Short mmCIF file of C-alpha atoms in Angstrom, two decimals:
data_model
loop_
_atom_site.label_atom_id
_atom_site.label_comp_id
_atom_site.label_asym_id
_atom_site.label_seq_id
_atom_site.Cartn_x
_atom_site.Cartn_y
_atom_site.Cartn_z
CA MET O 1 20.75 28.83 2.82
CA GLU O 2 17.88 27.42 0.82
CA ASN O 3 19.52 25.32 -1.89
CA ARG O 4 21.21 22.67 0.22
CA LYS O 5 22.07 19.43 -1.53
CA HIS O 6 21.43 17.24 1.50
CA LYS O 7 18.24 16.77 3.47
CA ASP O 8 18.10 18.72 6.70
CA SER O 9 17.63 16.73 9.90
CA LEU O 10 14.89 17.28 12.47
CA PHE O 11 17.48 18.92 14.75
CA ILE O 12 18.43 21.43 12.04
CA ASP O 13 14.83 22.24 11.22
CA LEU O 14 13.86 22.71 14.84
CA PHE O 15 16.80 24.93 15.82
CA CYS O 16 17.39 26.80 12.58
CA LYS O 17 15.18 26.21 9.55
CA ASP O 18 11.69 26.35 11.03
CA LYS O 19 10.31 29.74 10.04
CA VAL O 20 8.05 30.06 13.08
CA GLU O 21 10.26 28.94 15.95
CA GLY O 22 13.74 28.26 14.53
CA LYS O 23 15.32 31.55 15.61
CA GLU O 24 13.67 31.47 19.02
CA ASN O 25 14.83 27.89 19.63
CA PHE O 26 18.40 28.70 18.60
CA ILE O 27 18.55 31.69 20.95
CA SER O 28 17.17 29.54 23.77
CA LEU O 29 19.87 26.95 23.14
CA TYR O 30 22.55 29.65 22.89
CA ASN O 31 21.44 31.11 26.22
CA ALA O 32 21.59 27.65 27.82
CA LEU O 33 25.15 27.16 26.56
CA HIS O 34 26.37 30.61 27.68
CA GLN O 35 24.10 31.30 30.65
CA SER O 36 23.15 34.48 28.83
CA LYS O 37 19.86 36.31 28.34
CA LEU O 38 19.69 37.23 24.65
CA ASP O 39 16.13 38.03 23.58
CA LEU O 40 14.33 37.26 20.35
CA ALA O 41 13.43 40.84 19.46
CA SER O 42 16.87 42.45 19.63
CA THR O 43 19.17 39.57 18.66
CA GLU O 44 20.44 39.36 15.08
CA LEU O 45 21.33 35.97 13.62
CA LYS O 46 23.11 35.19 10.36
CA GLU O 47 23.37 31.65 9.04
CA VAL O 48 26.73 30.84 7.40
CA ASN O 49 26.62 27.08 6.80
CA ILE O 50 29.13 25.47 4.48
CA GLU O 51 28.07 22.38 2.51
CA ASN O 52 29.89 19.10 1.93
CA VAL O 53 32.51 19.36 4.68
CA LEU O 54 31.22 17.53 7.74
CA TYR O 55 28.67 15.10 6.32
CA THR O 56 27.77 13.72 2.92
CA VAL O 57 24.39 12.08 3.48
CA ARG O 58 22.44 14.38 5.79
CA SER O 59 22.91 17.96 6.88
CA ASN O 60 23.48 18.01 10.64
CA ASP O 61 25.26 21.33 11.10
CA ILE O 62 24.24 24.84 12.08
CA ALA O 63 26.74 27.69 11.77
CA MET O 64 25.41 30.99 13.05
CA LEU O 65 26.82 34.45 13.66
CA VAL O 66 25.42 35.80 16.92
CA ASP O 67 26.68 38.15 19.63
CA ASP O 68 30.12 38.55 17.94
CA ARG O 69 30.56 34.78 17.92
CA LEU O 70 30.62 32.12 15.24
CA VAL O 71 28.68 29.27 16.83
CA VAL O 72 28.79 25.87 15.12
CA LEU O 73 26.33 23.26 16.36
CA LEU O 74 26.33 19.63 15.25
CA GLU O 75 24.01 16.77 16.04
CA HIS O 76 25.77 13.40 16.07
CA GLN O 77 23.79 10.16 16.29
CA SER O 78 26.43 7.53 15.53
CA THR O 79 29.72 6.91 17.33
CA ILE O 80 31.62 10.15 17.96
CA ASN O 81 34.30 10.69 15.34
CA GLU O 82 37.57 11.63 17.03
CA ASN O 83 38.59 13.51 13.86
CA MET O 84 35.81 16.06 14.36
CA PRO O 85 38.28 18.84 15.37
CA LEU O 86 40.13 18.32 12.08
CA ARG O 87 36.92 18.48 10.08
CA LEU O 88 35.87 21.60 11.94
CA LEU O 89 39.24 23.22 11.19
CA GLU O 90 38.42 22.87 7.49
CA TYR O 91 34.85 23.99 8.13
CA VAL O 92 35.70 27.16 10.03
CA SER O 93 38.40 28.06 7.48
CA ARG O 94 35.79 28.01 4.74
CA VAL O 95 33.39 30.07 6.84
CA TYR O 96 36.04 32.75 7.39
CA GLU O 97 36.82 32.70 3.68
CA GLN O 98 33.15 33.33 3.03
CA LEU O 99 32.98 36.17 5.56
CA ILE O 100 36.18 38.03 4.65
CA PRO O 101 36.58 39.36 1.07
CA ILE O 102 39.81 38.27 -0.63
CA ARG O 103 41.21 41.80 -1.05
CA THR O 104 40.52 42.63 2.57
CA ARG O 105 42.69 39.74 3.79
CA TYR O 106 45.81 41.39 2.36
CA LYS O 107 45.40 44.69 4.20
CA LYS O 108 47.99 45.45 6.87
CA LYS O 109 45.46 46.14 9.58
CA ALA O 110 44.37 43.00 11.45
CA MET O 111 40.90 41.78 10.60
CA LYS O 112 38.37 41.29 13.39
CA LEU O 113 36.92 37.78 13.29
CA PRO O 114 33.90 36.44 15.18
CA TYR O 115 34.97 34.23 18.08
CA PRO O 116 34.52 30.54 17.09
CA GLU O 117 32.77 27.98 19.28
CA PHE O 118 32.11 24.35 18.41
CA TYR O 119 29.50 22.10 20.00
CA VAL O 120 28.51 18.52 19.18
CA PHE O 121 25.21 17.31 20.62
CA TYR O 122 25.43 13.56 20.95
CA ASP O 123 22.20 11.56 21.07
CA GLY O 124 23.52 8.21 19.85
CA LYS O 125 23.00 4.82 21.47
CA ASP O 126 26.56 4.23 22.70
CA SER O 127 27.60 5.06 26.25
CA TYR O 128 29.31 8.48 26.38
CA PRO O 129 30.22 11.00 29.12
CA ALA O 130 27.83 13.87 29.84
CA GLU O 131 30.47 16.25 28.45
CA LYS O 132 33.86 15.82 26.82
CA THR O 133 36.23 18.14 24.96
CA LEU O 134 37.96 16.96 21.79
CA LYS O 135 41.21 18.74 20.88
CA LEU O 136 42.88 19.10 17.51
CA SER O 137 46.26 19.12 19.28
CA ASP O 138 45.69 15.54 20.47
CA ALA O 139 46.25 14.47 16.86
CA PHE O 140 49.56 16.32 16.42
CA ILE O 141 52.79 14.42 15.90
CA ILE O 142 54.96 16.04 18.57
CA PRO O 143 58.59 16.27 17.30
CA GLU O 144 60.09 17.15 20.69
CA LYS O 145 58.89 16.91 24.27
CA LYS O 146 59.20 20.63 24.83
CA TYR O 147 56.30 21.19 22.42
CA LEU O 148 54.02 19.26 24.72
CA LYS O 149 53.65 22.39 26.81
CA LYS O 150 50.24 23.88 26.16
CA LYS O 151 51.62 27.39 25.68
CA ASN O 152 53.72 26.21 22.74
CA ILE O 153 50.84 24.78 20.70
CA SER O 154 50.36 27.20 17.81
CA LEU O 155 47.07 25.80 16.45
CA GLU O 156 44.12 24.48 18.39
CA ILE O 157 40.47 23.59 17.88
CA LEU O 158 38.37 22.70 20.91
CA VAL O 159 35.11 20.83 20.35
CA LYS O 160 32.74 20.45 23.26
CA VAL O 161 30.74 17.21 22.99
CA ILE O 162 27.52 17.33 25.00
CA ASN O 163 25.55 14.13 25.60
CA ILE O 164 21.89 15.14 25.33
CA ASN O 165 20.41 11.69 25.91
CA ILE O 166 17.87 11.85 28.72
CA GLY O 167 19.76 9.17 30.67
CA ALA O 168 22.94 11.28 30.67
CA ASN O 169 21.24 13.79 33.00
CA ASN O 170 23.03 16.73 31.40
CA SER O 171 22.14 20.00 33.09
CA ILE O 172 21.83 21.81 29.76
CA LEU O 173 18.49 20.08 29.19
CA LYS O 174 17.11 21.85 32.24
CA HIS O 175 18.00 25.23 30.73
CA CYS O 176 16.64 24.63 27.23
CA LYS O 177 13.11 23.20 27.19
CA THR O 178 13.11 22.67 23.41
CA LEU O 179 16.34 20.64 23.54
CA GLU O 180 14.96 18.53 26.39
CA GLU O 181 11.74 17.83 24.48
CA TYR O 182 13.72 17.06 21.32
CA SER O 183 15.85 14.53 23.24
CA THR O 184 12.71 13.03 24.74
CA LEU O 185 11.21 12.65 21.27
CA VAL O 186 14.37 10.94 19.98
CA GLU O 187 14.24 8.51 22.90
CA LEU O 188 10.52 7.91 22.32
CA VAL O 189 11.03 7.15 18.61
CA ARG O 190 13.90 4.75 19.28
CA GLY O 191 12.07 3.08 22.16
CA SER O 192 8.94 2.54 20.08
CA LYS O 193 10.94 0.95 17.26
CA GLN O 194 12.82 -1.26 19.67
CA GLU O 195 9.68 -2.48 21.42
CA ASN O 196 7.72 -2.93 18.20
CA PRO O 197 9.58 -2.64 14.85
CA ASP O 198 6.21 -2.50 13.08
CA SER O 199 4.94 0.47 15.07
CA SER O 200 4.15 3.50 12.93
CA LEU O 201 5.69 6.94 13.33
CA GLU O 202 2.18 8.37 13.37
CA GLU O 203 1.49 6.49 16.61
CA THR O 204 4.72 7.71 18.16
CA LEU O 205 4.12 11.32 17.14
CA THR O 206 0.56 11.17 18.45
CA LYS O 207 1.91 9.89 21.77
CA ALA O 208 4.47 12.70 21.87
CA ILE O 209 1.83 15.36 21.21
CA LYS O 210 -0.45 13.86 23.86
CA ASN O 211 2.42 14.05 26.37
CA GLY O 212 3.29 17.65 25.53
CA ILE O 213 6.53 16.86 23.69
CA LEU O 214 7.06 19.53 21.00
CA SER O 215 3.29 19.52 20.66
CA GLU O 216 2.76 22.73 18.66
CA TYR O 217 5.70 22.05 16.36
CA LEU O 218 4.65 18.44 15.67
CA GLN O 219 1.05 19.37 15.00
CA ARG O 220 2.07 22.15 12.64
CA LYS O 221 4.61 20.09 10.69
CA SER O 222 3.50 16.51 11.18
CA SER O 223 4.08 15.31 7.60
CA GLU O 224 7.48 17.01 7.32
CA VAL O 225 8.59 15.65 10.70
CA ARG O 226 7.46 12.17 9.72
CA ASN O 227 9.58 12.29 6.55
CA MET O 228 12.63 13.55 8.45
CA LEU O 229 12.28 10.86 11.10
CA ILE O 230 11.95 8.14 8.46
CA ALA O 231 15.22 9.33 6.94
CA GLU O 232 16.98 9.57 10.31
CA TYR O 233 15.80 6.58 12.30
CA SER O 234 15.07 3.76 9.90
CA TYR O 235 17.42 0.82 10.41
CA GLU O 236 18.54 0.84 6.79
CA THR O 237 19.39 4.53 6.85
CA ASP O 238 21.22 4.22 10.16
CA ILE O 239 23.42 1.50 8.69
CA GLU O 240 23.89 3.50 5.48
CA VAL O 241 25.04 6.59 7.36
CA GLN O 242 27.49 4.60 9.48
CA ARG O 243 28.88 2.90 6.38
CA GLU O 244 29.17 6.26 4.64
CA GLU O 245 31.11 7.72 7.56
CA ALA O 246 33.33 4.62 7.75
CA PHE O 247 34.00 4.87 4.01
CA GLU O 248 34.89 8.56 4.31
CA GLU O 249 37.26 7.78 7.17
CA GLY O 250 38.84 4.99 5.16
CA GLU O 251 39.34 7.31 2.22
CA ARG O 252 41.01 9.91 4.43
CA ILE O 253 43.36 7.34 5.98
CA GLY O 254 44.11 5.79 2.60
CA ALA O 255 44.92 9.13 1.01
CA GLU O 256 47.24 10.00 3.90
CA GLN O 257 49.04 6.66 3.64
CA ASN O 258 49.49 7.13 -0.11
CA LYS O 259 51.08 10.53 0.49
CA ILE O 260 53.44 9.06 3.09
CA GLN O 261 54.48 6.22 0.79
CA THR O 262 55.04 8.68 -2.06
CA ALA O 263 57.19 10.81 0.24
CA LYS O 264 59.26 7.75 1.21
CA ASN O 265 59.87 6.88 -2.43
CA MET O 266 60.93 10.45 -3.18
CA ILE O 267 63.27 10.46 -0.17
CA ILE O 268 64.89 7.28 -1.50
CA ASP O 269 65.34 9.07 -4.82
CA LYS O 270 67.05 11.90 -2.89
CA ILE O 271 64.58 14.56 -3.99
CA PRO O 272 64.83 17.76 -1.87
CA LEU O 273 62.50 17.71 1.12
CA GLU O 274 60.95 21.07 0.23
CA GLN O 275 60.00 19.71 -3.18
CA ILE O 276 58.52 16.57 -1.62
CA ALA O 277 56.42 18.68 0.71
CA LYS O 278 55.14 20.72 -2.23
CA TRP O 279 54.26 17.69 -4.36
CA THR O 280 52.63 15.63 -1.60
CA ALA O 281 50.97 18.54 0.25
CA LEU O 282 52.42 17.16 3.47
CA PRO O 283 53.97 19.56 6.03
CA LEU O 284 57.75 19.85 5.81
CA GLU O 285 57.98 18.71 9.44
CA LYS O 286 56.13 15.53 8.49
CA ILE O 287 58.53 14.91 5.59
CA GLU O 288 61.48 15.37 7.92
CA GLN O 289 59.96 12.90 10.39
CA ILE O 290 59.41 10.36 7.59
CA LYS O 291 63.05 10.75 6.57
CA ILE O 292 64.23 10.18 10.14
CA GLU O 293 62.09 7.06 10.48
CA TYR O 294 63.29 5.76 7.12
CA SER O 295 66.94 6.34 8.06
CA LYS O 296 66.44 4.45 11.33
CA SER O 297 64.91 1.50 9.47
CA GLN O 298 68.00 1.28 7.26
CA ASN O 299 70.43 1.02 10.19
#
């Protein structure tokens, strides 16, 4: 999609947007994830990104239809957000809305949907496992112990977080040369800034090219890469992005707390629970739980 409101990151350009190698790099990464052998000539890709769901400052997401799958890739540089499965639930819902015409959804015959897969590539500075799976179900308020059984969970989103830092020694880097070189470049940029804050990106990029790190890509798009790296790895921007994410998280928590307090007030006023659920947009089960907790506090 060409008219994106946010600036694309280097990761997005390299694995999606770059007109010369973007498709080839994505297929290489896909093959590394699935141990498959899709080839550039016969593989069809369709980008289906949705704006303004996962990030507000920079675009760090790739959503691609390939091989009957909906593959969502995210690059994450700051601390991993444990609410990522919830955000991806909203994201994938909007993608399916985009793919399936409204009238078609009401037909009796079941629609065939591309199989969803979610990956987060972590290259931040905090210590993190080589791989970890985040689950939407871990956030559920379980009303009874019997629902803890996996087979009884009626909604799930699994997000595979892959640490692509060179020091994490993740095997996926051995199977995707472009991803390995990208991770090496990220480490080189950060290391240069740490050793000498006044060092220029031009020096770092020259060093990368000399050492065979994304050489052709960097030579072909040196000015564009420089601008993307300035936006991604300057200290001020790093702080700004973290503050933006913290603000978003605070807004989400605040909005949820306001709904809960409103529900409590309506319960006190003896308004029917179904009506409370409708007005607050909270699940009926949540309203019932709030009522139980309120009743206990009054005893």
